[in-house]
Amino acid sequence: EDKVVQSPLSLVVHEGDTVTLNCSYEVTNFRSLLWYKQEKKAPTFLFMLTSSGIEKKSGRLSSILDKKELFSILNITATQTGDSAVYLCAGAYGQNFVFGPGTRLSVLP
Amino acid sequence: NAGVTQTPKFQVLKTGQSMTLQCAQDMNHEYMSWYRQDPGMGLRLIHYSVGAGITDQGEVPNGYNVSRSTTEDFPLRLLSAAPSQTSVYFCASRAARTFNSPLHFGNGTRLTVT
């Protein structure tokens, strides 16, 4: 059975801290690994990773994939209160996706 | 550009009632899907479609029906609502012909079954 595991499930930090969110996967016919940010409503797309070892960056967020060890990390540097959200990791296979339970990040002022 | 539009935003049903959750996208995406999101469970795939006239079951299809008569619309029908179907439902689409395109989500429908 395909599955995606995320850790930690919940994290509380203060503004300015750096955080690392973890995602491990067991997905048959794996195509890519995606990260989403979910605030109150729809998940919004952050990154798609298809190749091992190539870091993707967007501002203070960065992510990398290790296809040998079957995991990915999402780093957020200099966190801000606006980074408070649930971060979802998903493995793509065929036309579909399997999602992890999410990491709830709370950034305190 | 509206993207993926879901209606209604909120719904309360009594056990045994039926209803349809609407989903429309204006991005000409071939692939559309329905997920439910429950605390601690993540997003679970209910049904999906890779084009008009084609639908298939996901991980948790029981109690739900779908149809895809047009590229734009993908309604989800609850045949006889049960309290276990209380959840937040998300519709999502992607450009299936584009390799590794991401999912685009609607804003969700919060359903409560009493």
GROMACS .gro file of C-alpha atoms in nm:
model
  223
    1GLU     CA    1   0.000   0.000   0.000
    2ASP     CA    2   0.133   0.341  -0.097
    3LYS     CA    3   0.197   0.575   0.195
    4VAL     CA    4   0.353   0.906   0.285
    5VAL     CA    5   0.469   0.985   0.638
    6GLN     CA    6   0.546   1.332   0.767
    7SER     CA    7   0.725   1.443   1.081
    8PRO     CA    8   0.684   1.615   1.307
    9LEU     CA    9   0.304   1.631   1.299
   10SER     CA   10   0.309   1.958   1.487
   11LEU     CA   11   0.575   2.221   1.549
   12VAL     CA   12   0.579   2.551   1.737
   13VAL     CA   13   0.862   2.797   1.678
   14HIS     CA   14   0.932   3.168   1.721
   15GLU     CA   15   0.975   3.419   1.444
   16GLY     CA   16   1.325   3.407   1.301
   17ASP     CA   17   1.378   3.037   1.370
   18THR     CA   18   1.470   2.791   1.095
   19VAL     CA   19   1.257   2.477   1.060
   20THR     CA   20   1.298   2.150   0.875
   21LEU     CA   21   0.993   1.943   0.784
   22ASN     CA   22   1.038   1.578   0.692
   23CYS     CA   23   0.856   1.357   0.443
   24SER     CA   24   0.924   0.990   0.372
   25TYR     CA   25   0.738   0.789   0.112
   26GLU     CA   26   0.668   0.441  -0.014
   27VAL     CA   27   0.496   0.492  -0.350
   28THR     CA   28   0.485   0.236  -0.627
   29ASN     CA   29   0.567   0.380  -0.971
   30PHE     CA   30   0.681   0.702  -0.806
   31ARG     CA   31   0.697   1.004  -1.041
   32SER     CA   32   0.756   1.306  -0.822
   33LEU     CA   33   0.726   1.454  -0.473
   34LEU     CA   34   0.516   1.764  -0.413
   35TRP     CA   35   0.489   2.010  -0.124
   36TYR     CA   36   0.178   2.218  -0.055
   37LYS     CA   37   0.097   2.487   0.201
   38GLN     CA   38  -0.254   2.487   0.347
   39GLU     CA   39  -0.381   2.780   0.548
   40LYS     CA   40  -0.754   2.812   0.600
   41LYS     CA   41  -0.874   2.683   0.266
   42ALA     CA   42  -0.723   2.526  -0.045
   43PRO     CA   43  -0.374   2.375  -0.042
   44THR     CA   44  -0.143   2.590  -0.253
   45PHE     CA   45   0.143   2.442  -0.451
   46LEU     CA   46   0.500   2.508  -0.334
   47PHE     CA   47   0.741   2.267  -0.502
   48MET     CA   48   0.760   1.964  -0.725
   49LEU     CA   49   1.074   1.750  -0.703
   50THR     CA   50   1.159   1.484  -0.955
   51SER     CA   51   1.537   1.442  -0.933
   52SER     CA   52   1.753   1.352  -0.635
   53GLY     CA   53   1.990   1.607  -0.489
   54ILE     CA   54   1.866   1.911  -0.678
   55GLU     CA   55   1.750   2.180  -0.439
   56LYS     CA   56   1.451   2.392  -0.530
   57LYS     CA   57   1.424   2.735  -0.372
   58SER     CA   58   1.158   3.001  -0.347
   59GLY     CA   59   1.248   3.289  -0.121
   60ARG     CA   60   1.299   3.154   0.231
   61LEU     CA   61   1.168   2.808   0.140
   62SER     CA   62   1.378   2.531  -0.007
   63SER     CA   63   1.332   2.160  -0.064
   64ILE     CA   64   1.534   1.859  -0.173
   65LEU     CA   65   1.457   1.499  -0.264
   66ASP     CA   66   1.654   1.180  -0.195
   67LYS     CA   67   1.516   0.905  -0.418
   68LYS     CA   68   1.756   0.646  -0.281
   69GLU     CA   69   1.646   0.693   0.081
   70LEU     CA   70   1.287   0.783  -0.021
   71PHE     CA   71   1.253   1.111   0.163
   72SER     CA   72   1.232   1.484   0.116
   73ILE     CA   73   1.280   1.783   0.343
   74LEU     CA   74   1.128   2.129   0.334
   75ASN     CA   75   1.334   2.403   0.497
   76ILE     CA   76   1.199   2.741   0.600
   77THR     CA   77   1.455   2.997   0.714
   78ALA     CA   78   1.386   3.315   0.915
   79THR     CA   79   1.027   3.206   0.980
   80GLN     CA   80   0.748   3.464   0.992
   81THR     CA   81   0.399   3.445   1.144
   82GLY     CA   82   0.265   3.421   0.788
   83ASP     CA   83   0.438   3.083   0.754
   84SER     CA   84   0.191   2.936   1.006
   85ALA     CA   85   0.004   2.667   0.813
   86VAL     CA   86  -0.023   2.295   0.753
   87TYR     CA   87   0.244   2.172   0.513
   88LEU     CA   88   0.142   1.873   0.304
   89CYS     CA   89   0.373   1.633   0.124
   90ALA     CA   90   0.245   1.414  -0.161
   91GLY     CA   91   0.388   1.138  -0.377
   92ALA     CA   92   0.276   1.125  -0.740
   93TYR     CA   93   0.217   0.792  -0.912
   94GLY     CA   94   0.042   0.738  -1.246
   95GLN     CA   95  -0.221   1.013  -1.266
   96ASN     CA   96  -0.279   1.028  -0.891
   97PHE     CA   97  -0.124   1.144  -0.566
   98VAL     CA   98  -0.098   1.005  -0.214
   99PHE     CA   99  -0.080   1.264   0.062
  100GLY     CA  100   0.078   1.258   0.404
  101PRO     CA  101  -0.109   1.377   0.715
  102GLY     CA  102   0.065   1.715   0.713
  103THR     CA  103   0.284   1.907   0.956
  104ARG     CA  104   0.109   2.187   1.143
  105LEU     CA  105   0.358   2.473   1.186
  106SER     CA  106   0.281   2.755   1.428
  107VAL     CA  107   0.514   3.056   1.425
  108LEU     CA  108   0.482   3.276   1.733
  109PRO     CA  109   0.573   3.646   1.724
  110ASN     CA  110  -0.907   3.331  -1.388
  111ALA     CA  111  -1.131   3.146  -1.141
  112GLY     CA  112  -0.933   2.817  -1.135
  113VAL     CA  113  -1.125   2.544  -0.948
  114THR     CA  114  -1.463   2.650  -0.805
  115GLN     CA  115  -1.654   2.443  -0.551
  116THR     CA  116  -2.009   2.494  -0.426
  117PRO     CA  117  -2.149   2.505  -0.166
  118LYS     CA  118  -1.888   2.616   0.089
  119PHE     CA  119  -2.082   2.469   0.381
  120GLN     CA  120  -2.359   2.209   0.404
  121VAL     CA  121  -2.544   2.035   0.685
  122LEU     CA  122  -2.731   1.714   0.603
  123LYS     CA  123  -2.936   1.469   0.800
  124THR     CA  124  -2.851   1.100   0.788
  125GLY     CA  125  -3.002   0.943   0.478
  126GLN     CA  126  -3.030   1.263   0.274
  127SER     CA  127  -2.862   1.291  -0.063
  128MET     CA  128  -2.682   1.585  -0.218
  129THR     CA  129  -2.439   1.686  -0.490
  130LEU     CA  130  -2.117   1.879  -0.437
  131GLN     CA  131  -2.035   2.085  -0.744
  132CYS     CA  132  -1.690   2.136  -0.894
  133ALA     CA  133  -1.598   2.335  -1.204
  134GLN     CA  134  -1.261   2.433  -1.350
  135ASP     CA  135  -1.181   2.679  -1.627
  136MET     CA  136  -0.824   2.570  -1.702
  137ASN     CA  137  -0.918   2.304  -1.960
  138HIS     CA  138  -0.762   2.037  -1.737
  139GLU     CA  139  -0.820   1.678  -1.841
  140TYR     CA  140  -0.774   1.535  -1.491
  141MET     CA  141  -1.015   1.609  -1.206
  142SER     CA  142  -1.046   1.446  -0.866
  143TRP     CA  143  -1.223   1.455  -0.531
  144TYR     CA  144  -1.051   1.424  -0.193
  145ARG     CA  145  -1.180   1.423   0.160
  146GLN     CA  146  -0.971   1.565   0.443
  147ASP     CA  147  -1.014   1.442   0.799
  148PRO     CA  148  -0.804   1.534   1.105
  149GLY     CA  149  -0.485   1.328   1.120
  150MET     CA  150  -0.569   1.144   0.795
  151GLY     CA  151  -0.446   1.381   0.529
  152LEU     CA  152  -0.618   1.403   0.193
  153ARG     CA  153  -0.770   1.077   0.071
  154LEU     CA  154  -0.873   1.022  -0.290
  155ILE     CA  155  -1.242   0.941  -0.344
  156HIS     CA  156  -1.285   0.937  -0.723
  157TYR     CA  157  -1.099   1.075  -1.019
  158SER     CA  158  -1.141   1.131  -1.393
  159VAL     CA  159  -0.884   1.160  -1.670
  160GLY     CA  160  -1.130   1.304  -1.921
  161ALA     CA  161  -1.495   1.347  -2.015
  162GLY     CA  162  -1.681   1.017  -1.993
  163ILE     CA  163  -1.406   0.847  -1.790
  164THR     CA  164  -1.416   0.801  -1.413
  165ASP     CA  165  -1.244   0.568  -1.168
  166GLN     CA  166  -1.239   0.490  -0.798
  167GLY     CA  167  -0.980   0.613  -0.556
  168GLU     CA  168  -0.894   0.499  -0.204
  169VAL     CA  169  -1.230   0.569  -0.034
  170PRO     CA  170  -1.510   0.554  -0.298
  171ASN     CA  171  -1.790   0.387  -0.099
  172GLY     CA  172  -2.101   0.602  -0.058
  173TYR     CA  173  -2.006   0.842  -0.337
  174ASN     CA  174  -2.082   0.862  -0.709
  175VAL     CA  175  -1.929   1.079  -0.980
  176SER     CA  176  -1.983   1.153  -1.347
  177ARG     CA  177  -1.787   1.357  -1.602
  178SER     CA  178  -2.007   1.471  -1.889
  179THR     CA  179  -1.794   1.777  -1.973
  180THR     CA  180  -1.427   1.870  -1.934
  181GLU     CA  181  -1.520   2.155  -1.698
  182ASP     CA  182  -1.749   1.986  -1.443
  183PHE     CA  183  -1.701   1.696  -1.201
  184PRO     CA  184  -1.987   1.668  -0.948
  185LEU     CA  185  -1.967   1.440  -0.644
  186ARG     CA  186  -2.293   1.277  -0.528
  187LEU     CA  187  -2.360   1.148  -0.180
  188LEU     CA  188  -2.634   0.889  -0.223
  189SER     CA  189  -2.742   0.845   0.141
  190ALA     CA  190  -2.540   1.060   0.379
  191ALA     CA  191  -2.390   0.904   0.691
  192PRO     CA  192  -2.219   1.072   0.989
  193SER     CA  193  -1.891   0.907   0.876
  194GLN     CA  194  -1.906   1.133   0.570
  195THR     CA  195  -1.868   1.444   0.783
  196SER     CA  196  -1.551   1.594   0.638
  197VAL     CA  197  -1.401   1.869   0.426
  198TYR     CA  198  -1.417   1.785   0.058
  199PHE     CA  199  -1.171   1.921  -0.197
  200CYS     CA  200  -1.193   1.909  -0.573
  201ALA     CA  201  -0.863   1.928  -0.761
  202SER     CA  202  -0.756   1.933  -1.125
  203ARG     CA  203  -0.437   1.911  -1.326
  204ALA     CA  204  -0.320   1.920  -1.686
  205ALA     CA  205  -0.288   1.545  -1.741
  206ARG     CA  206  -0.107   1.578  -2.074
  207THR     CA  207   0.169   1.787  -1.912
  208PHE     CA  208   0.421   1.557  -1.750
  209ASN     CA  209   0.441   1.609  -1.375
  210SER     CA  210   0.194   1.897  -1.355
  211PRO     CA  211   0.076   1.975  -0.999
  212LEU     CA  212  -0.278   1.957  -0.863
  213HIS     CA  213  -0.479   2.278  -0.832
  214PHE     CA  214  -0.735   2.275  -0.551
  215GLY     CA  215  -1.070   2.439  -0.494
  216ASN     CA  216  -1.149   2.607  -0.163
  217GLY     CA  217  -1.333   2.308  -0.023
  218THR     CA  218  -1.682   2.220   0.101
  219ARG     CA  219  -1.730   2.158   0.472
  220LEU     CA  220  -1.999   1.893   0.513
  221THR     CA  221  -2.161   1.795   0.841
  222VAL     CA  222  -2.395   1.496   0.860
  223THR     CA  223  -2.609   1.476   1.174
   0.00000   0.00000   0.00000
